[in-house]
Amino acid sequence: AQRVTQPEKLLSVFKGAPVELKCNYSYSGSPELFWYVQYSRQRLQLLLRHISRESIKGFTADLNKGETSFHLKKPFAQEEDSAMYYCALSGETGNQFYFGTGTSLTVIP
Amino acid sequence: GAGVSQSPRYKVAKRGQDVALRCDPISGHVSLFWYQQALGQGPEFLTYFQNEAQLDKSGLPSDRFFAERPEGSVSTLKIQRTQQEDSAVYLCASILLAEGEQFFGPGTRLTVL
């Protein structure tokens, strides 16, 4: 069963424009949601997690349990934001971890 | 200190060969995940260790896949009788405790001919 859905494979925005990367999930119980990012020729790394409620590199994500969504947003995209973004979910036990298929974001100068 | 390392970085195997992929987690990290990432896909969960205990192996695609972490540090993912569909990048990630940020290795790209 697909637990994490990222509907956009590719997303292009102009520098300075707002960006939103969509993520929907299906899980019974109380999952923990994450966004991971992979910059070109770098390792996958954590961007943010919903329980910390932080803004990292200007990105925020709000967990909407009613809509089962965890969309990633940034008001003004920068060229260095170009990367592959993965939404991920951890179950309550923490023993399993599920990634979406990823969205490749390109910020056009 | 050093991050998570994986070896080899690239592996080419003939169909039917056995392969062993190694993961060296960050020293002291309790938890370790293995993932399989096919081209154009996100990482797919394979298995999870807490120290030397394999707490979840529900993601292993077949009984040809076997993972171990005998001393609670280095882990090995073994694939027996490799098939073409096993071609993927295999990622390892470690976590300091049971929950927290996963630190990923660079991956091993396996190509089965």
XYZ file of N, CA and C in Angstrom:
666
model
N 0.847 -1.190 0.000
C 0.000 0.000 0.000
C 0.886 1.246 0.000
N 0.535 2.174 -0.890
C 1.312 3.397 -0.998
C 1.037 4.261 0.207
N 2.023 4.489 1.036
C 1.802 5.246 2.251
C 2.099 6.719 2.082
N 3.014 7.046 1.166
C 3.386 8.438 0.940
C 3.288 8.730 -0.552
N 2.545 9.758 -0.887
C 2.333 10.114 -2.288
C 2.841 11.514 -2.551
N 3.701 11.626 -3.541
C 4.144 12.929 -4.018
C 3.702 13.022 -5.476
N 2.653 13.778 -5.751
C 2.046 13.747 -7.077
C 2.897 14.355 -8.175
N 3.818 15.233 -7.816
C 4.629 15.912 -8.830
C 6.009 15.298 -8.898
N 6.343 14.780 -10.089
C 7.677 14.227 -10.277
C 8.680 15.355 -10.501
N 8.230 16.376 -11.248
C 9.072 17.518 -11.593
C 8.327 18.800 -11.265
N 9.068 19.797 -10.771
C 8.468 21.092 -10.477
C 9.496 22.173 -10.780
N 9.089 23.146 -11.574
C 9.981 24.257 -11.896
C 9.315 25.556 -11.478
N 10.099 26.397 -10.818
C 9.610 27.724 -10.430
C 10.719 28.729 -10.696
N 10.321 29.990 -10.836
C 11.307 31.036 -11.021
C 11.846 31.489 -9.666
N 13.075 31.932 -9.676
C 13.701 32.485 -8.475
C 12.830 33.593 -7.904
N 12.603 33.540 -6.601
C 11.795 34.541 -5.940
C 10.317 34.204 -5.869
N 9.892 33.210 -6.608
C 8.492 32.795 -6.595
C 8.242 31.841 -5.432
N 6.982 31.754 -4.970
C 6.685 30.778 -3.918
C 6.722 29.363 -4.475
N 7.044 28.439 -3.614
C 7.083 27.038 -4.037
C 6.354 26.181 -3.016
N 5.624 25.200 -3.518
C 4.941 24.241 -2.659
C 5.126 22.852 -3.244
N 5.689 21.960 -2.463
C 5.839 20.574 -2.873
C 4.815 19.754 -2.093
N 3.992 19.035 -2.823
C 2.879 18.346 -2.194
C 3.263 16.960 -1.689
N 2.647 16.612 -0.566
C 2.837 15.288 0.015
C 1.551 14.887 0.715
N 1.038 13.722 0.363
C -0.106 13.143 1.056
C 0.291 11.777 1.588
N -0.326 11.389 2.683
C 0.044 10.112 3.270
C -1.193 9.332 3.677
N -1.007 8.050 3.834
C -2.064 7.197 4.386
C -1.439 6.321 5.451
N -1.969 6.427 6.633
C -1.449 5.644 7.762
C -2.466 5.711 8.882
N -2.814 4.575 9.424
C -3.733 4.558 10.564
C -2.900 4.662 11.821
N -3.217 5.615 12.643
C -2.406 5.840 13.832
C -1.778 7.215 13.762
N -0.705 7.395 14.498
C -0.043 8.695 14.569
C 1.359 8.607 13.984
N 1.484 8.892 12.700
C 2.810 8.817 12.090
C 3.625 10.063 12.396
N 4.900 9.949 12.143
C 5.759 11.126 12.153
C 6.149 11.398 10.705
N 6.083 12.652 10.305
C 6.354 13.031 8.926
C 7.645 13.829 8.823
N 8.343 13.612 7.711
C 9.642 14.229 7.470
C 9.724 14.714 6.025
N 10.601 15.665 5.797
C 11.063 15.988 4.463
C 12.578 15.784 4.429
N 13.021 15.005 3.431
C 14.437 14.803 3.187
C 14.789 15.439 1.847
N 16.034 15.894 1.712
C 16.468 16.559 0.494
C 17.784 15.945 0.026
N 17.928 15.877 -1.276
C 19.191 15.399 -1.859
C 19.647 16.403 -2.898
N 20.689 17.150 -2.579
C 21.291 18.072 -3.525
C 22.176 17.282 -4.483
N 22.482 17.904 -5.608
C 23.251 17.228 -6.638
C 24.573 16.697 -6.073
N 24.809 15.409 -6.284
C 26.054 14.743 -5.878
C 26.275 14.748 -4.364
N 25.188 14.870 -3.631
C 25.293 14.796 -2.167
C 24.397 13.687 -1.641
N 24.554 13.406 -0.370
C 23.752 12.360 0.253
C 22.375 12.880 0.629
N 21.500 11.949 0.794
C 20.176 12.277 1.298
C 20.330 12.822 2.728
N 19.629 13.911 3.028
C 19.755 14.499 4.364
C 18.409 15.031 4.818
N 18.243 15.090 6.122
C 16.996 15.580 6.694
C 16.867 17.083 6.467
N 15.690 17.507 6.022
C 15.410 18.929 5.898
C 14.611 19.388 7.119
N 13.479 18.722 7.364
C 12.729 19.049 8.570
C 11.774 17.907 8.928
N 11.315 17.940 10.180
C 10.375 16.939 10.679
C 9.248 17.665 11.373
N 8.061 17.101 11.322
C 6.902 17.875 11.758
C 6.903 18.122 13.255
N 7.495 17.237 14.048
C 7.397 17.435 15.492
C 8.270 18.602 15.964
N 9.271 18.972 15.180
C 10.141 20.052 15.619
C 9.563 21.418 15.276
N 8.668 21.429 14.272
C 7.991 22.663 13.879
C 8.982 23.797 13.595
N 10.122 23.446 13.031
C 11.125 24.448 12.711
C 10.981 24.906 11.271
N 11.608 26.040 10.988
C 11.759 26.490 9.614
C 13.229 26.313 9.269
N 13.495 25.509 8.266
C 14.861 25.222 7.863
C 15.082 25.766 6.459
N 16.096 26.600 6.295
C 16.410 27.207 4.993
C 15.175 27.889 4.408
N 14.324 28.395 5.270
C 13.134 29.107 4.822
C 11.958 28.213 4.491
N 12.138 26.903 4.595
C 11.069 25.949 4.317
C 10.262 25.655 5.579
N 8.974 25.494 5.403
C 8.101 25.050 6.480
C 7.178 23.968 5.949
N 6.654 23.168 6.860
C 5.676 22.152 6.481
C 4.732 21.959 7.647
N 3.460 21.983 7.377
C 2.447 21.785 8.409
C 1.732 20.465 8.195
N 1.634 19.716 9.274
C 0.925 18.451 9.204
C -0.572 18.718 9.310
N -1.324 18.345 8.292
C -2.772 18.498 8.279
C -3.384 17.104 8.365
N -3.791 16.732 9.560
C -4.305 15.381 9.765
C -5.636 15.163 9.061
N -6.431 16.224 8.944
C -7.713 16.087 8.271
C -7.551 15.757 6.793
N -6.591 16.402 6.165
C -6.341 16.164 4.748
C -5.216 15.153 4.535
N -4.670 14.633 5.603
C -3.509 13.722 5.566
C -2.447 14.258 4.608
N -2.056 15.495 4.851
C -1.056 16.116 3.987
C 0.072 16.709 4.813
N 1.206 16.881 4.162
C 2.383 17.473 4.803
C 3.161 18.204 3.704
N 2.540 19.233 3.170
C 3.127 19.950 2.044
C 4.283 20.824 2.509
N 5.303 20.903 1.661
C 6.499 21.711 1.956
C 6.384 23.048 1.225
N 6.632 24.134 1.948
C 6.443 25.453 1.357
C 7.627 26.355 1.630
N 7.832 27.257 0.676
C 8.827 28.323 0.858
C 8.322 29.537 0.107
N 8.298 30.704 0.742
C 7.698 31.879 0.100
C 8.509 32.414 -1.077
N 9.834 32.289 -1.026
C 10.664 32.853 -2.084
C 11.768 31.844 -2.436
N 11.607 31.174 -3.550
C 12.569 30.135 -3.933
C 13.908 30.736 -4.331
N 14.973 30.030 -3.982
C 16.329 30.419 -4.343
C 16.940 29.352 -5.245
N 17.935 29.754 -6.047
C 18.544 28.789 -6.963
C 19.121 27.593 -6.220
N 19.658 27.833 -5.027
C 20.276 26.728 -4.272
C 19.248 25.748 -3.717
N 17.971 26.047 -3.895
C 16.936 25.107 -3.468
C 16.724 24.000 -4.490
N 17.303 24.129 -5.654
C 17.157 23.092 -6.683
C 17.728 21.789 -6.152
N 16.888 20.764 -6.108
C 17.283 19.491 -5.502
C 16.134 18.509 -5.664
N 16.372 17.295 -5.167
C 15.333 16.280 -5.108
C 14.793 16.267 -3.691
N 13.479 16.322 -3.557
C 12.850 16.373 -2.246
C 11.983 15.132 -2.039
N 12.155 14.507 -0.894
C 11.398 13.307 -0.563
C 10.606 13.546 0.724
N 9.334 13.247 0.665
C 8.505 13.219 1.851
C 8.591 11.811 2.448
N 8.595 11.692 3.753
C 8.759 10.378 4.372
C 7.919 10.274 5.630
N 7.609 9.040 5.975
C 6.735 8.759 7.111
C 7.344 7.653 7.958
N 7.264 7.850 9.255
C 7.678 6.811 10.184
C 6.482 6.385 11.003
N 6.307 5.093 11.138
C 5.212 4.581 11.947
C 5.480 4.778 13.429
N 4.497 4.416 14.229
C 4.593 4.683 15.666
C 5.728 3.944 16.349
N 6.047 2.764 15.852
C 7.118 2.003 16.490
C 8.500 2.482 16.063
N 8.552 3.207 14.966
C 9.838 3.672 14.456
C 10.624 2.604 13.736
N 10.041 1.404 13.623
C 10.754 0.295 12.993
C 10.718 0.339 11.474
N 9.779 1.092 10.928
C 9.638 1.163 9.481
C 9.633 2.618 9.047
N 10.078 2.821 7.840
C 10.194 4.187 7.334
C 9.837 4.154 5.860
N 8.951 5.040 5.438
C 8.469 5.007 4.063
C 8.709 6.348 3.395
N 9.291 6.286 2.200
C 9.552 7.477 1.409
C 8.559 7.565 0.244
N 8.284 8.794 -0.172
C 7.573 8.995 -1.421
C 8.534 8.846 -2.591
N 8.003 9.032 -3.783
C 8.821 8.848 -4.985
C 9.680 10.065 -5.304
N 9.458 11.155 -4.593
C 10.313 12.322 -4.756
C 9.804 13.326 -5.775
N 10.163 14.586 -5.546
C 9.877 15.677 -6.482
C 11.187 16.389 -6.777
N 11.503 16.492 -8.051
C 12.700 17.211 -8.462
C 12.342 18.677 -8.668
N 12.898 19.532 -7.833
C 12.620 20.963 -7.906
C 13.747 21.667 -8.647
N 13.367 22.452 -9.636
C 14.321 23.295 -10.351
C 13.908 24.737 -10.176
N 14.823 25.549 -9.684
C 14.561 26.979 -9.545
C 15.276 27.688 -10.680
N 14.500 28.345 -11.506
C 15.014 28.989 -12.715
C 15.499 30.400 -12.384
N 16.745 30.726 -12.741
C 17.279 32.059 -12.396
C 16.512 33.186 -13.086
N 33.559 13.602 13.331
C 33.870 12.238 12.965
C 33.330 11.912 11.593
N 33.674 10.746 11.100
C 33.241 10.342 9.778
C 31.751 10.046 9.794
N 31.137 10.206 8.636
C 29.738 9.876 8.502
C 29.569 8.400 8.197
N 28.394 8.041 7.744
C 28.102 6.662 7.369
C 28.860 6.346 6.083
N 29.533 5.220 6.078
C 30.230 4.817 4.860
C 29.684 3.486 4.375
N 29.750 3.298 3.080
C 29.271 2.063 2.466
C 30.308 1.585 1.456
N 30.434 0.268 1.360
C 31.366 -0.290 0.381
C 30.817 -1.604 -0.155
N 31.107 -1.924 -1.430
C 31.742 -1.015 -2.380
C 30.790 0.092 -2.814
N 31.285 1.102 -3.471
C 30.400 2.142 -3.980
C 29.674 1.670 -5.236
N 30.332 0.832 -6.004
C 29.743 0.289 -7.227
C 30.046 -1.203 -7.271
N 29.039 -1.956 -7.711
C 29.218 -3.396 -7.821
C 28.490 -3.877 -9.067
N 29.223 -4.581 -9.905
C 28.624 -5.210 -11.075
C 28.667 -6.711 -10.855
N 27.531 -7.351 -10.971
C 27.462 -8.791 -10.753
C 26.767 -9.453 -11.933
N 27.196 -10.655 -12.201
C 26.492 -11.450 -13.214
C 25.287 -12.093 -12.551
N 24.238 -12.227 -13.303
C 23.030 -12.850 -12.764
C 23.367 -14.206 -12.158
N 22.893 -14.410 -10.957
C 23.155 -15.668 -10.271
C 24.274 -15.601 -9.241
N 25.058 -14.533 -9.291
C 26.136 -14.367 -8.315
C 25.575 -13.885 -6.981
N 26.329 -14.156 -5.926
C 26.004 -13.629 -4.607
C 26.805 -12.350 -4.394
N 26.202 -11.377 -3.717
C 26.910 -10.136 -3.400
C 26.730 -9.812 -1.920
N 27.701 -9.069 -1.396
C 27.634 -8.611 -0.009
C 27.947 -7.129 0.016
N 27.053 -6.359 0.604
C 27.193 -4.913 0.675
C 27.386 -4.526 2.136
N 28.369 -3.655 2.363
C 28.732 -3.327 3.735
C 28.316 -1.909 4.098
N 27.906 -1.750 5.346
C 27.567 -0.425 5.869
C 28.296 -0.215 7.190
N 29.041 0.891 7.275
C 29.679 1.289 8.526
C 28.930 2.503 9.062
N 28.117 2.334 10.087
C 27.350 3.470 10.599
C 28.242 4.406 11.404
N 27.668 5.534 11.783
C 28.379 6.458 12.657
C 28.581 5.766 14.006
N 29.782 5.894 14.551
C 30.115 5.209 15.799
C 29.132 5.577 16.908
N 28.611 4.566 17.563
C 27.687 4.815 18.666
C 26.227 4.876 18.265
N 25.965 4.888 16.970
C 24.568 4.924 16.534
C 23.915 3.571 16.767
N 22.764 3.630 17.404
C 22.074 2.412 17.825
C 21.290 1.789 16.680
N 20.608 2.628 15.922
C 19.664 2.109 14.923
C 20.232 2.210 13.521
N 19.817 1.269 12.683
C 20.336 1.209 11.316
C 19.242 0.715 10.385
N 19.094 1.402 9.268
C 18.137 1.026 8.229
C 18.880 0.666 6.953
N 18.293 -0.243 6.189
C 18.693 -0.501 4.810
C 17.517 -0.166 3.892
N 17.847 0.436 2.758
C 16.848 0.782 1.753
C 17.336 0.337 0.373
N 16.376 0.126 -0.505
C 16.652 -0.146 -1.915
C 16.024 0.982 -2.723
N 16.815 1.605 -3.591
C 16.288 2.699 -4.399
C 16.485 2.386 -5.868
N 15.392 2.052 -6.522
C 15.444 1.811 -7.958
C 15.464 3.153 -8.685
N 15.884 3.116 -9.930
C 16.017 4.342 -10.728
C 14.687 5.082 -10.813
N 14.698 6.356 -10.457
C 13.494 7.169 -10.553
C 12.495 6.971 -9.427
N 12.875 6.208 -8.439
C 11.979 5.936 -7.313
C 12.568 6.463 -6.014
N 11.734 6.524 -4.996
C 12.233 6.860 -3.680
C 12.828 5.637 -3.011
N 13.574 5.842 -1.936
C 14.110 4.698 -1.197
C 12.978 3.827 -0.652
N 13.133 2.520 -0.806
C 12.164 1.552 -0.287
C 12.769 0.845 0.920
N 12.022 0.877 2.018
C 12.481 0.249 3.257
C 12.729 -1.248 3.054
N 13.869 -1.711 3.550
C 14.174 -3.142 3.519
C 14.137 -3.748 4.913
N 14.959 -3.191 5.825
C 15.063 -3.795 7.133
C 15.608 -2.790 8.134
N 15.399 -3.100 9.430
C 15.756 -2.180 10.506
C 16.417 -2.948 11.649
N 17.504 -2.414 12.142
C 18.214 -2.984 13.286
C 18.237 -1.985 14.429
N 18.119 -2.535 15.626
C 18.423 -1.759 16.821
C 19.518 -2.547 17.534
N 20.683 -1.942 17.588
C 21.886 -2.672 17.991
C 22.028 -3.914 17.096
N 22.188 -5.090 17.682
C 22.369 -6.273 16.839
C 21.042 -6.947 16.487
N 19.966 -6.458 17.061
C 18.666 -7.088 16.834
C 18.004 -6.561 15.569
N 17.609 -7.486 14.717
C 16.869 -7.121 13.513
C 15.388 -7.072 13.874
N 14.889 -5.874 14.125
C 13.531 -5.734 14.640
C 12.465 -5.791 13.546
N 12.867 -5.511 12.324
C 11.883 -5.547 11.245
C 12.598 -5.902 9.948
N 12.124 -6.924 9.286
C 12.683 -7.285 7.973
C 11.567 -7.453 6.950
N 10.465 -6.784 7.219
C 9.297 -6.957 6.365
C 9.491 -6.416 4.960
N 10.464 -5.541 4.759
C 10.684 -4.973 3.440
C 11.598 -5.780 2.535
N 12.221 -6.801 3.049
C 13.104 -7.621 2.204
C 12.253 -8.291 1.127
N 12.604 -8.109 -0.148
C 11.712 -8.555 -1.236
C 11.626 -10.060 -1.417
N 12.620 -10.785 -0.988
C 12.567 -12.250 -1.124
C 13.546 -12.877 -0.146
N 13.490 -14.191 -0.060
C 14.415 -14.874 0.852
C 15.836 -14.912 0.307
N 16.051 -14.308 -0.853
C 17.436 -14.179 -1.337
C 18.179 -13.049 -0.633
N 17.407 -12.197 0.032
C 17.980 -11.050 0.722
C 18.137 -11.375 2.205
N 19.313 -11.054 2.723
C 19.606 -11.347 4.119
C 20.473 -10.222 4.672
N 20.163 -9.741 5.863
C 20.954 -8.683 6.480
C 21.348 -9.092 7.882
N 22.503 -8.620 8.292
C 22.969 -8.931 9.642
C 23.767 -7.766 10.208
N 23.833 -7.744 11.527
C 24.596 -6.708 12.239
C 25.059 -7.352 13.551
N 25.939 -8.303 13.444
C 26.235 -9.207 14.569
C 26.761 -8.540 15.833
N 27.489 -7.443 15.716
C 28.048 -6.804 16.899
C 27.430 -5.435 17.141
N 26.340 -5.171 16.460
C 25.646 -3.915 16.694
C 26.306 -2.700 16.089
N 27.252 -2.915 15.182
C 27.848 -1.750 14.514
C 27.778 -1.966 13.005
N 28.812 -2.538 12.413
C 28.824 -2.780 10.966
C 27.676 -3.715 10.578
N 27.071 -3.408 9.439
C 25.997 -4.263 8.936
C 26.326 -4.703 7.510
N 25.880 -5.890 7.169
C 26.064 -6.419 5.826
C 24.720 -6.839 5.250
N 24.472 -6.419 4.040
C 23.291 -6.859 3.295
C 23.784 -7.833 2.226
N 23.277 -9.039 2.281
C 23.693 -10.057 1.330
C 22.542 -10.387 0.395
N 22.839 -10.491 -0.858
C 21.855 -10.883 -1.857
C 22.389 -12.131 -2.557
N 21.620 -13.187 -2.466
C 22.028 -14.444 -3.094
C 21.386 -14.568 -4.476
N 22.110 -15.223 -5.368
C 21.575 -15.531 -6.708
C 20.940 -14.278 -7.316
N 21.738 -13.240 -7.480
C 21.217 -11.948 -7.925
C 20.455 -12.063 -9.242
N 19.416 -11.246 -9.339
C 18.586 -11.147 -10.529
C 18.676 -9.711 -11.065
N 18.297 -9.545 -12.314
C 18.374 -8.213 -12.913
C 17.530 -7.195 -12.148
N 16.401 -7.641 -11.620
C 15.534 -6.701 -10.901
C 16.143 -6.246 -9.572
N 17.268 -6.850 -9.167
C 17.942 -6.405 -7.950
C 18.802 -5.167 -8.215
N 18.981 -4.806 -9.474
C 19.780 -3.630 -9.817
C 19.137 -2.388 -9.207
N 19.904 -1.685 -8.403
C 19.394 -0.524 -7.670
C 20.546 0.078 -6.873
N 20.253 1.211 -6.254
C 21.178 1.763 -5.256
C 20.700 1.288 -3.892
N 21.611 0.742 -3.111
C 21.276 0.269 -1.769
C 21.837 1.280 -0.775
N 20.927 1.847 0.011
C 21.267 2.888 0.965
C 21.221 2.355 2.380
N 22.133 2.834 3.172
C 22.170 2.527 4.594
C 22.054 3.846 5.340
N 21.346 3.833 6.456
C 21.219 5.031 7.284
C 21.307 4.636 8.748
N 21.931 5.477 9.553
C 21.998 5.177 10.983
C 21.426 6.328 11.788
N 20.950 5.986 12.957
C 20.343 6.944 13.877
C 20.984 6.760 15.246
N 21.208 7.856 15.941
C 21.855 7.774 17.251
C 21.051 6.893 18.216
N 19.761 7.170 18.296
C 18.898 6.390 19.183
C 17.799 5.752 18.337
N 16.726 5.328 18.968
C 15.665 4.652 18.224
C 14.937 5.617 17.302
N 14.851 6.866 17.690
C 14.186 7.854 16.851
C 15.133 9.022 16.654
N 14.930 9.714 15.584
C 15.792 10.854 15.348
C 16.172 10.958 13.898
N 17.083 11.843 13.627
C 17.505 12.083 12.255
C 18.299 10.902 11.729
N 17.942 10.462 10.529
C 18.698 9.413 9.864
C 19.855 10.044 9.118
N 21.042 9.482 9.263
C 22.218 9.926 8.538
C 22.520 8.867 7.481
N 22.493 9.294 6.242
C 22.613 8.351 5.131
C 24.046 8.194 4.652
N 24.325 6.996 4.192
C 25.565 6.740 3.495
C 25.436 7.127 2.027
N 26.523 7.014 1.278
C 26.503 7.405 -0.138
C 25.807 6.387 -1.032
N 25.577 5.199 -0.497
C 24.915 4.159 -1.281
C 25.889 3.278 -2.042
N 25.417 2.090 -2.357
C 26.131 1.166 -3.250
C 25.248 0.953 -4.471
N 25.798 1.263 -5.631
C 25.040 1.029 -6.864
C 25.336 -0.365 -7.362
N 24.319 -1.212 -7.344
C 24.458 -2.602 -7.808
C 23.846 -2.718 -9.201
N 24.634 -3.250 -10.105
C 24.149 -3.530 -11.459
C 24.287 -5.019 -11.701
N 23.178 -5.654 -12.012
C 23.186 -7.097 -12.289
C 22.996 -7.297 -13.792
N 23.984 -7.933 -14.410
C 23.934 -8.124 -15.863
C 23.303 -9.455 -16.241
